[in-house]
Structure formats: C-alpha cells, structure tokens
PDB file of C-alpha atoms in Angstrom:
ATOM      1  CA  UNK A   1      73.847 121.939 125.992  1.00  0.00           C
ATOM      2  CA  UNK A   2      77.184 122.224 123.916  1.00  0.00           C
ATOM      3  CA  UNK A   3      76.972 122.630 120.351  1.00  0.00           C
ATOM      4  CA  UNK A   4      78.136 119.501 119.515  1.00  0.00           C
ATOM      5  CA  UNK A   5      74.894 118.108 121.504  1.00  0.00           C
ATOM      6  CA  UNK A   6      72.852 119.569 119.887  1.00  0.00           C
ATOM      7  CA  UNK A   7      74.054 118.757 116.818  1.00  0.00           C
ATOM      8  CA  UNK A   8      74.395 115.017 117.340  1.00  0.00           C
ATOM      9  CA  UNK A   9      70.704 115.534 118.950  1.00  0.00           C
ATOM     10  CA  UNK A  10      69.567 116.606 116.084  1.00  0.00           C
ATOM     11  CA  UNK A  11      70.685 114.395 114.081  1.00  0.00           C
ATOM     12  CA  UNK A  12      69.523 111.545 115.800  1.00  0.00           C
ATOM     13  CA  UNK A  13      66.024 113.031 115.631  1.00  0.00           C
ATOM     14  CA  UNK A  14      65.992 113.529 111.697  1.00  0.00           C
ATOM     15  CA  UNK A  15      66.741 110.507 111.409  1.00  0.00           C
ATOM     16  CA  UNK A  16      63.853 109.302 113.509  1.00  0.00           C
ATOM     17  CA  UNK A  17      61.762 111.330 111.750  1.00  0.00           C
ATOM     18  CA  UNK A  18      63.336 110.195 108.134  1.00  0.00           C
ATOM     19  CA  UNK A  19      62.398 106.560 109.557  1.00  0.00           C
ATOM     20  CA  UNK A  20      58.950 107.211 110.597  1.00  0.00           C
ATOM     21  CA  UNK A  21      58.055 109.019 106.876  1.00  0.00           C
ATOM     22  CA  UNK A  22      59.350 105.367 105.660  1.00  0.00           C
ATOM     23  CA  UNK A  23      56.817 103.602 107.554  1.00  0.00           C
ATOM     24  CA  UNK A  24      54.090 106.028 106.876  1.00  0.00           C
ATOM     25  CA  UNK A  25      54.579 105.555 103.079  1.00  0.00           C
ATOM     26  CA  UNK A  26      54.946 101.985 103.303  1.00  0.00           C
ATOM     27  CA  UNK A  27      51.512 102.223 104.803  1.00  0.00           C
ATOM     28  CA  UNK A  28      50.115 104.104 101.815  1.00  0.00           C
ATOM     29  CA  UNK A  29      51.813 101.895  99.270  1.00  0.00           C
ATOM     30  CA  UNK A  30      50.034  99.245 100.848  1.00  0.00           C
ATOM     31  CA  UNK A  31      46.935 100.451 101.413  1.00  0.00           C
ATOM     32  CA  UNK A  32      46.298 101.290  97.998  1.00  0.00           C
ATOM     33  CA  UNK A  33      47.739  97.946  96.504  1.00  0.00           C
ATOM     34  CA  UNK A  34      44.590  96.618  98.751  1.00  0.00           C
ATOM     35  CA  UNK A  35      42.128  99.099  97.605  1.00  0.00           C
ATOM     36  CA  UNK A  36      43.146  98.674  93.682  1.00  0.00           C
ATOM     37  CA  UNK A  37      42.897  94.507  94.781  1.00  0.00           C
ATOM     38  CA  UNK A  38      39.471  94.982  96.469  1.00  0.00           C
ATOM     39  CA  UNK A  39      38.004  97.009  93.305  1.00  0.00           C
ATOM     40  CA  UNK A  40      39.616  94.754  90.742  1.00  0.00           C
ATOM     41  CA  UNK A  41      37.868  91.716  93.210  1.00  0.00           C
ATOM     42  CA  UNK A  42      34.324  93.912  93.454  1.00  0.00           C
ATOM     43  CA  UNK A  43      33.871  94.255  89.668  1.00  0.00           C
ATOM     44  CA  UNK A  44      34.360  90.348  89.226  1.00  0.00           C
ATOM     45  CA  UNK A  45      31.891  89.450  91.930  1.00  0.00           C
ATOM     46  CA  UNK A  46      29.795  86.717  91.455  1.00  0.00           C
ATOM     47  CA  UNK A  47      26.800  88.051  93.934  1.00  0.00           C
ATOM     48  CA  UNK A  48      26.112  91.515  95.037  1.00  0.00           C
ATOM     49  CA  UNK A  49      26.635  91.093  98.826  1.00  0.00           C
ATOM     50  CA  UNK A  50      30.270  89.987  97.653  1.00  0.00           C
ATOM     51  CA  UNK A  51      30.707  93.279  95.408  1.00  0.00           C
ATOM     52  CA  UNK A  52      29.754  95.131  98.224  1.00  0.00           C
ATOM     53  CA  UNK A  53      31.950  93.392 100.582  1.00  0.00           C
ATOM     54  CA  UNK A  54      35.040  94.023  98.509  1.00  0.00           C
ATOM     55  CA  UNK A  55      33.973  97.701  97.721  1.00  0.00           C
ATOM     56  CA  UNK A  56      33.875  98.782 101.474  1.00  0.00           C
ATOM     57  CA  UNK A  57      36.804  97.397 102.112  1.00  0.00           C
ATOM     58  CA  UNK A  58      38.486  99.127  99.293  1.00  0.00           C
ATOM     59  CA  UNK A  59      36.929 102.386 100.804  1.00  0.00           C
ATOM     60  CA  UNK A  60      38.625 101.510 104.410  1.00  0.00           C
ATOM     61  CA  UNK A  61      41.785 101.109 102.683  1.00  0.00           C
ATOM     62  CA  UNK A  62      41.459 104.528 100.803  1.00  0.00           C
ATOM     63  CA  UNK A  63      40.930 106.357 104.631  1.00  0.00           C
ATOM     64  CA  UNK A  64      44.058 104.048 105.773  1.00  0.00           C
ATOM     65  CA  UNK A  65      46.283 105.579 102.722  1.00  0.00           C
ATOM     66  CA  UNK A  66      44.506 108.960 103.242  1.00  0.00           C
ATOM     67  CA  UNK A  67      45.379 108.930 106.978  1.00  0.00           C
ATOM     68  CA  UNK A  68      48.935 107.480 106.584  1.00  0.00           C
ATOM     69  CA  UNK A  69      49.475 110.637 103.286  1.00  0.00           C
ATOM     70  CA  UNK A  70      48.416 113.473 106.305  1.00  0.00           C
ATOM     71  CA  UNK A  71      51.107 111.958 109.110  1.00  0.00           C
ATOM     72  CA  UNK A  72      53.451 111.479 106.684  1.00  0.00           C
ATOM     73  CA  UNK A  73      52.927 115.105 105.262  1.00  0.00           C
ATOM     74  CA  UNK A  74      53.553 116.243 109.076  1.00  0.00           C
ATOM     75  CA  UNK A  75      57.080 114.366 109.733  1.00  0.00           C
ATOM     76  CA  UNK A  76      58.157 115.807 106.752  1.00  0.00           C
ATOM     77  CA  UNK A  77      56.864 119.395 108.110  1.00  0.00           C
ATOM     78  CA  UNK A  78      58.865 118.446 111.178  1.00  0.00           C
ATOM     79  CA  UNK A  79      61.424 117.133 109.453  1.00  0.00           C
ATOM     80  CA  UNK A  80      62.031 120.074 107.081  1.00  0.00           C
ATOM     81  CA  UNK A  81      62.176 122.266 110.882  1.00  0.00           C
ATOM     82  CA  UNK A  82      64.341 119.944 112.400  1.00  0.00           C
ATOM     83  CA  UNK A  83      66.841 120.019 109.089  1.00  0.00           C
ATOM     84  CA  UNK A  84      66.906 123.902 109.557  1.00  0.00           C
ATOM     85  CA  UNK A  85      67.840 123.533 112.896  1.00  0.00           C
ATOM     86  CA  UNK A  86      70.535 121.250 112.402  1.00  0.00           C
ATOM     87  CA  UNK A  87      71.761 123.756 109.601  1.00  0.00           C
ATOM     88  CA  UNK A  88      71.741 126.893 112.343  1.00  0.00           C
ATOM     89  CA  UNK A  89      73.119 124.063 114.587  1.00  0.00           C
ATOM     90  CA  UNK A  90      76.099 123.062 112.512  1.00  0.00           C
ATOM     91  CA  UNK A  91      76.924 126.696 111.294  1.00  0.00           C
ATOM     92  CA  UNK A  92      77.182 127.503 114.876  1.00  0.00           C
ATOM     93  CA  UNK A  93      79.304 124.337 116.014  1.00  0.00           C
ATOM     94  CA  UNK A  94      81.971 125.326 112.697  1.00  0.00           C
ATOM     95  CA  UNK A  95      81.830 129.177 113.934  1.00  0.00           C
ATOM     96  CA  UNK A  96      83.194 127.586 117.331  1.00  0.00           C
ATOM     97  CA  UNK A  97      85.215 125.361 115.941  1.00  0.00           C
ATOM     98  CA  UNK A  98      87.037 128.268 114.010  1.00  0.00           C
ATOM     99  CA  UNK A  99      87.278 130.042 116.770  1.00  0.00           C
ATOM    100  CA  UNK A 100      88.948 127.118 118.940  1.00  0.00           C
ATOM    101  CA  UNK A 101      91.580 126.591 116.167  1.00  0.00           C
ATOM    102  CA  UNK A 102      92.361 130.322 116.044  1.00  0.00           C
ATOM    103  CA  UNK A 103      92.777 130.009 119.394  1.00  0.00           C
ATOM    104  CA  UNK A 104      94.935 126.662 119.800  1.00  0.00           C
ATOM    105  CA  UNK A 105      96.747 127.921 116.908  1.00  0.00           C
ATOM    106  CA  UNK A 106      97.412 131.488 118.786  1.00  0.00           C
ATOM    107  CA  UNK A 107      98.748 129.046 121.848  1.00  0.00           C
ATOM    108  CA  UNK A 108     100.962 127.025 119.824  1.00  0.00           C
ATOM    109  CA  UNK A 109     102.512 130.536 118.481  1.00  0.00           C
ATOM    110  CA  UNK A 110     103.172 131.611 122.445  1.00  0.00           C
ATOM    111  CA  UNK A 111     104.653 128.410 123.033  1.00  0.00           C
ATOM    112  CA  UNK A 112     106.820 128.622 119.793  1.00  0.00           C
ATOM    113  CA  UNK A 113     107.932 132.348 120.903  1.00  0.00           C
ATOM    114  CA  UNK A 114     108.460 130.880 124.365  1.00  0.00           C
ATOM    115  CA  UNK A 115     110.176 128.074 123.244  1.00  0.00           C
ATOM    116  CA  UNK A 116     112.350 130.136 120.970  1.00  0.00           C
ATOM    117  CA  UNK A 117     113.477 132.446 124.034  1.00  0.00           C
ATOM    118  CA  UNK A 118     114.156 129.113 125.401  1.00  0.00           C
ATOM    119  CA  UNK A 119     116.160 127.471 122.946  1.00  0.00           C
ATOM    120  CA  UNK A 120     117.646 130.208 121.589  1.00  0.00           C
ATOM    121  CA  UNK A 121     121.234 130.903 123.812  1.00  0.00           C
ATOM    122  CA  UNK A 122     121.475 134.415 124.796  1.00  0.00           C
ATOM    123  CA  UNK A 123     124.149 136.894 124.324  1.00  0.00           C
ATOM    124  CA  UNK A 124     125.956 136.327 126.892  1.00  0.00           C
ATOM    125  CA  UNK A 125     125.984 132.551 126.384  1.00  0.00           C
ATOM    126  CA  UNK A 126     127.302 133.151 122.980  1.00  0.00           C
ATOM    127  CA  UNK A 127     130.806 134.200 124.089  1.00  0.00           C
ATOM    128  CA  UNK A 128     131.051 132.042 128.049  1.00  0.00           C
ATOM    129  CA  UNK A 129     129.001 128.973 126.541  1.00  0.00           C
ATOM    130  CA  UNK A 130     131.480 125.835 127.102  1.00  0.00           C
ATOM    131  CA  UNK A 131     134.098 124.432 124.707  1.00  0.00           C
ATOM    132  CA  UNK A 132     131.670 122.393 122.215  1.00  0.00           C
ATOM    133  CA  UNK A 133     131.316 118.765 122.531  1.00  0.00           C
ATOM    134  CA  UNK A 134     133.128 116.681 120.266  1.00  0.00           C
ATOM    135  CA  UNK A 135     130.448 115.390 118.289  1.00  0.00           C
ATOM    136  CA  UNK A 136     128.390 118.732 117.380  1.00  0.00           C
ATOM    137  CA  UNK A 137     124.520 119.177 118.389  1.00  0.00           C
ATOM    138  CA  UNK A 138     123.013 118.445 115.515  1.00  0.00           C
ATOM    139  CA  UNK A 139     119.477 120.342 116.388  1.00  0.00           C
ATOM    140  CA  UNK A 140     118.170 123.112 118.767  1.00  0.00           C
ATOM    141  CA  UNK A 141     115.143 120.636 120.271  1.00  0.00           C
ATOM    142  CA  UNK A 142     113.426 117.423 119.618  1.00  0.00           C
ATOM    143  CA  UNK A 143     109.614 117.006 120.668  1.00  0.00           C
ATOM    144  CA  UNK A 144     108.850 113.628 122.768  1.00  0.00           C
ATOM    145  CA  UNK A 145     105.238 113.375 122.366  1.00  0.00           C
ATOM    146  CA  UNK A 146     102.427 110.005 122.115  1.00  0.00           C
ATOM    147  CA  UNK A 147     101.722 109.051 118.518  1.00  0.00           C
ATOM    148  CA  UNK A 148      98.121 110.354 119.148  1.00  0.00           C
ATOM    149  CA  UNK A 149      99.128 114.091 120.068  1.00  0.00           C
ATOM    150  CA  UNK A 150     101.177 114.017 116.704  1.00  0.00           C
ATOM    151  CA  UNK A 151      98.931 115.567 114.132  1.00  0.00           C
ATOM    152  CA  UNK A 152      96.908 118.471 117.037  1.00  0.00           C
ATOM    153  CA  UNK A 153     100.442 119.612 118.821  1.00  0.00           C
ATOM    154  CA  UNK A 154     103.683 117.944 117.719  1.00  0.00           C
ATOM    155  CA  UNK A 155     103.560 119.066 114.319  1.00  0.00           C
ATOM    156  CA  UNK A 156     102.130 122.413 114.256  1.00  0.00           C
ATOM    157  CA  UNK A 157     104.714 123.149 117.101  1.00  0.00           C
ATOM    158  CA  UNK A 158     107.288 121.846 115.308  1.00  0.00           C
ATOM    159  CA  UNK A 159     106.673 123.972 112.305  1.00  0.00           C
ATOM    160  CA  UNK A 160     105.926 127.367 114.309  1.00  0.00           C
ATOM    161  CA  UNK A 161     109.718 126.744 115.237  1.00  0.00           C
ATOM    162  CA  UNK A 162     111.179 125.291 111.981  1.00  0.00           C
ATOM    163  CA  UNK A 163     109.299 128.861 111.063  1.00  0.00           C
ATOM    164  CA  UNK A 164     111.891 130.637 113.587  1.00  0.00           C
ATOM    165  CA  UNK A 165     114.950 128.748 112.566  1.00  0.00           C
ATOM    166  CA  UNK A 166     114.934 126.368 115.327  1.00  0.00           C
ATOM    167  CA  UNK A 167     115.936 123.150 114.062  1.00  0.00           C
ATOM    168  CA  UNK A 168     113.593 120.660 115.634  1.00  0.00           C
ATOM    169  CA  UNK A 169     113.861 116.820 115.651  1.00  0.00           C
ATOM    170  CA  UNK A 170     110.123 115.112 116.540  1.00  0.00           C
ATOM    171  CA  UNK A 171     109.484 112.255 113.871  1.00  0.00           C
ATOM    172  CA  UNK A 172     111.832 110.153 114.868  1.00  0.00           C
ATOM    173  CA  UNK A 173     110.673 110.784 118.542  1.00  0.00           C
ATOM    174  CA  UNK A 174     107.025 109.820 118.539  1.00  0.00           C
ATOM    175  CA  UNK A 175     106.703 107.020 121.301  1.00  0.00           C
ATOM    176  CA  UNK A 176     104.469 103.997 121.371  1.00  0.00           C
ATOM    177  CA  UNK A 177     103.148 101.706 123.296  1.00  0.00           C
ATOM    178  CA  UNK A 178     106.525  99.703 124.298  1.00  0.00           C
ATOM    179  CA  UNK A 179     108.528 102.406 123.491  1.00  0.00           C
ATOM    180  CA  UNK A 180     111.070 103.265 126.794  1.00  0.00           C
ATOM    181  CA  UNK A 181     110.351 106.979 127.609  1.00  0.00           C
ATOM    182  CA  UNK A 182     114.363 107.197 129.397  1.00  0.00           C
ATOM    183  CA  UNK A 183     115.865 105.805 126.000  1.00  0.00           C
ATOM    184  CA  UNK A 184     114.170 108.365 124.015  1.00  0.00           C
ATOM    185  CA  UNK A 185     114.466 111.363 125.632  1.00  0.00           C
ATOM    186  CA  UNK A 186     118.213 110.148 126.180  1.00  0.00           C
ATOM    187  CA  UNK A 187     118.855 109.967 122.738  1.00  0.00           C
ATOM    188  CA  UNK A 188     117.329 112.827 121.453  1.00  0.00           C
ATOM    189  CA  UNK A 189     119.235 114.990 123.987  1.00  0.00           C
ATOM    190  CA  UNK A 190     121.950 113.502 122.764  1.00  0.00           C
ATOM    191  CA  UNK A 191     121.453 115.116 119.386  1.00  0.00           C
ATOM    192  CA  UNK A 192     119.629 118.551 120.708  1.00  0.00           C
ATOM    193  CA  UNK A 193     119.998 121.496 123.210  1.00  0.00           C
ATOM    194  CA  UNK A 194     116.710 120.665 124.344  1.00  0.00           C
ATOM    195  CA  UNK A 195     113.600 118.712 124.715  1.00  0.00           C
ATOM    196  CA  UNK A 196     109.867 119.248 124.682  1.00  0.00           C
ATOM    197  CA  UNK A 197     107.343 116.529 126.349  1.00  0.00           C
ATOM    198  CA  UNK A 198     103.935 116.892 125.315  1.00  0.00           C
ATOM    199  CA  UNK A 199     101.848 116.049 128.650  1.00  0.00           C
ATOM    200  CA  UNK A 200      98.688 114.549 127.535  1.00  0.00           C
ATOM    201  CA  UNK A 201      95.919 111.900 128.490  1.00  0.00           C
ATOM    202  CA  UNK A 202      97.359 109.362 125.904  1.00  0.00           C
ATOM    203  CA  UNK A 203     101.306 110.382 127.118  1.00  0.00           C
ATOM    204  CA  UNK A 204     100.507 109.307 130.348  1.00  0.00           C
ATOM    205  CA  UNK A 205      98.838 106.223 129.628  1.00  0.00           C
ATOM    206  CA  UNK A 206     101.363 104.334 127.579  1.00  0.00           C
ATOM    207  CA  UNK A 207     102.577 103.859 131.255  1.00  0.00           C
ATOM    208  CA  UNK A 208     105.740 104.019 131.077  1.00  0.00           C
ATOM    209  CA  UNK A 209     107.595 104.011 134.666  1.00  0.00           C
ATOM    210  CA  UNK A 210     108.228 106.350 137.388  1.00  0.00           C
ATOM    211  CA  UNK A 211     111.620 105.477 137.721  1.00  0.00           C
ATOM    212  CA  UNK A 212     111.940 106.755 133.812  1.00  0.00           C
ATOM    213  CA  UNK A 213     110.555 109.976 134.576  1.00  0.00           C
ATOM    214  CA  UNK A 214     112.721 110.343 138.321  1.00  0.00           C
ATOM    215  CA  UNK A 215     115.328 109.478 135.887  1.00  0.00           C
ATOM    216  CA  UNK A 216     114.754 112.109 133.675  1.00  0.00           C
ATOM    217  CA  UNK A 217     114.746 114.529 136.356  1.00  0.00           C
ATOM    218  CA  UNK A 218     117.978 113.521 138.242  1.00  0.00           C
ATOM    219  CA  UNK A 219     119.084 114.183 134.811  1.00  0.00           C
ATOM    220  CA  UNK A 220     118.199 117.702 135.033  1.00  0.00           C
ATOM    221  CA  UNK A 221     118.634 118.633 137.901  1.00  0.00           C
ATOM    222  CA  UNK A 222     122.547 117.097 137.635  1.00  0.00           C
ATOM    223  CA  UNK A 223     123.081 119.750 134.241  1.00  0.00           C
ATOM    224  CA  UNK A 224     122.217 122.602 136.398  1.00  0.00           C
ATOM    225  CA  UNK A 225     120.245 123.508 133.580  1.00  0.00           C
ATOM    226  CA  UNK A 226     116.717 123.401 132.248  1.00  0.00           C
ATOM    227  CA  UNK A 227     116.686 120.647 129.329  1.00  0.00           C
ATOM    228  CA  UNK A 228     112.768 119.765 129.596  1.00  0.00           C
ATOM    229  CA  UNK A 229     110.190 122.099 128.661  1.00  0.00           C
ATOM    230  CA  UNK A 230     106.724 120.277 129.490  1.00  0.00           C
ATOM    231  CA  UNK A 231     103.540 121.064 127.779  1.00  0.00           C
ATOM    232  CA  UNK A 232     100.130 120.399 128.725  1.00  0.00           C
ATOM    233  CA  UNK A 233      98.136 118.845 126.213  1.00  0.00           C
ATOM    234  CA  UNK A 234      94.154 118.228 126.978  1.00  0.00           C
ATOM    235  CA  UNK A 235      95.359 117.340 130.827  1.00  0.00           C
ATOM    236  CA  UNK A 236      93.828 119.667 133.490  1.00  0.00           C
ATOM    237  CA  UNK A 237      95.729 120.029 136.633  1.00  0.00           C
ATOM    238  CA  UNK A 238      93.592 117.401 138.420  1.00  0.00           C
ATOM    239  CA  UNK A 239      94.103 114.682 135.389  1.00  0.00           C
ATOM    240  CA  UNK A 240      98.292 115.584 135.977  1.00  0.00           C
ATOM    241  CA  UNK A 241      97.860 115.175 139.893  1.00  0.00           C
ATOM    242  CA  UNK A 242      95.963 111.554 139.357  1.00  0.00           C
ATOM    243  CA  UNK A 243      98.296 110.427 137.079  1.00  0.00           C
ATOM    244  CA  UNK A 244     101.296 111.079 139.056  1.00  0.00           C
ATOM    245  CA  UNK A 245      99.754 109.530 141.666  1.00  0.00           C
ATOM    246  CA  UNK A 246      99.289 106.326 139.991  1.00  0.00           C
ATOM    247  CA  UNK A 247     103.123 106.424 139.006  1.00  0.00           C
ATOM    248  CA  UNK A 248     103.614 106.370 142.460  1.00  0.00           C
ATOM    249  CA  UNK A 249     101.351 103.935 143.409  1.00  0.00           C
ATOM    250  CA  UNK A 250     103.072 101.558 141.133  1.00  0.00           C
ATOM    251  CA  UNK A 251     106.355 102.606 141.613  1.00  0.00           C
ATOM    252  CA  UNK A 252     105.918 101.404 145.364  1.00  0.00           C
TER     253      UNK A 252
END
C-alpha cells in the first residue's frame, strides 16, 4: 500500500470512528434525559406499582447510558491509535514527498544543464554561425507546454535557465484547449533559437492534430538542425506510444 493509501485509509477510518463516538454519546445524553424523566415521574406517583414502574425503568436507562459511556470510551481508545497512526502515516508520506521534490527538482537541473549545452552555440558556431537575420532573435528558447504542466515543469525549468542566462520565453506560450499547436510553436521560433515541448498526459489531450505535429517535424528536419527539445512529463513510454497512435488513427 502507498503512503498516500494509507493515509487517505486512515483518515477515512477516524472519521468513522469520530462518527460512531457521536452516536454513542447521543445514546448517553438520551438515556439519562429518560432516567432523570422516569425518577422525576416515580417520586410523583400516585400508586406504588406506578413508582415502581417508573423507577425500573429509570434503572434500565442508567445500564443503557452506562453501556453506551464503555463503547464510547473504546472508539475513542481506537481512535486516539488510529490518530497516531495517521501522524506516523503523514510524517512518512511528507518524508517521501521531500524526497520526490528533491528529486524532480535534481531532474529539472539536468534538463536545465542539458538544455543549456543545447541552447548555448558552441565555439565554433560563434565565428561560422550565418549572417544574422534581419530582425534579431529576441530569446535563446521558449517552452510550449499545457496550461496544467505550468506550475510542476514550465516554470521551474524556465527559471533553472533564466538562472544560466538563457533567455527563455514560456508565458506567452502556454496552450489551451483551442489553441493551434503549429501557430505557436511557429511563432515562438520565430522569436527564439529554440523550443522546448513539454510531453505530458494533459499536452496530448488538448488534441490537437497530427498534421500539426508532422508539420512541426518537416520543419525540422528542413533546418538541418535540431529546434525541438521534447520532454517527458508524467507520460511513460506506453502512454507516448497510445497517444501517437490515436493521432494516427484520426489523422486517417
């Protein structure tokens, strides 16, 4: 069971138990409102059999709010065991958590450094680049990327590079639902050297066309140079091979 589970199962049984310990003292408070009723009834009795009536059942009301006190006082032994648990539980599942951001975070910084290499022209390429074009790049990269991958990848990748000097261009990149995926990427390589595209789960399904992305890679491929720099995002290699199937699919 993954932390997270166990956490939520935990939970869920507090508050089972938290609801039960309601009903148990709702018991008492009522069983006692009888038995002070019954006694108040017994003393004002008009015939003995009648006092006696009304002062059993005020007895069998004081064993119902006797019995109802014990269970209660049992959730709440279970409950204070299960609220320890969720404490070890939840210290654990933050200790992971930590350790999963280190780690994203020590991911993003390899992809920044690769990216840089990347980005960055070499050497040579400073003195036999090409005349510059007329109108002068105006950043290194922009990042195309769904408006739901902004916050966990576009922006701390954007920052690892702004870190390095790399002028980056993402905000006025994010796509949405509508958005064409050719226009964008055409007009942010028209401003930059290069471009990033965050693969992810909610990339793929704005569905934008396959002819966009065939597009974008006739585009490529006619530079003689890489301009795309893909990065998975939350997609395993199975996700990526049913997705591009389904391009295809539609596409024929």
């Amino acid at each position: 069971m993954s932390s997270q589970s166990e956490v939520d199962r935990l939970r869920k049984e507090i508050q089972g138990l938290q609801q039960k310990i309601a009903g148990e003292s709702a018991k008492v408070a009522t069983s006692r409102e009888k038995e002070a009723s019954n006694r108040e009834r017994a003393s004002k009795a008009s015939t003995a059999s009648s006092a006696s009536s009304r002062s059993k059942e005020a007895d069998r009301q004081v064993k119902s709010a006797v019995a109802a006190e014990k269970r209660r006082a049992e959730l709440e032994k279970k409950l204070a065991a299960k609220q320890k648990s969720l404490h070890t539980a939840e210290a654990r599942l933050g200790k992971k958590r930590d350790e999963e951001q280190k780690r994203a975070i020590k991911t993003l910084q390899t992809r920044a450094s690769a990216a840089e290499r990347q980005f960055r022209p070499s050497h040579g390429e400073l003195f036999s680049a090409p005349a510059a074009p007329s109108t002068p790049l105006a950043h290194d990269v922009f990042i195309s990327h769904a408006s739901e991958d902004k916050q966990a990848v576009a922006r701390p990748l954007a920052d690892l590079l702004i870190d390095r000097d790399v002028e980056v261009w993402y905000d006025d990149f994010t796509l949405t639902v509508g958005d064409s995926l050719r226009r964008s990427i055409d007009r942010g390589l028209a401003g930059s050297r290069f471009g990033v595209i965050i693969l992810s789960p909610d990339f793929f399904r704005k569905e934008w066309p396959q002819a966009e992305l065939d597009g974008l890679v006739a585009k490529q491929r006619a530079s003689g140079a890489k301009v795309i720099l893909p990065i998975w995002h939350r997609l395993t290699r199975t996700m990526f091979s049913q997705r591009v199937r389904r391009l295809r699919t539609s596409r024929s």
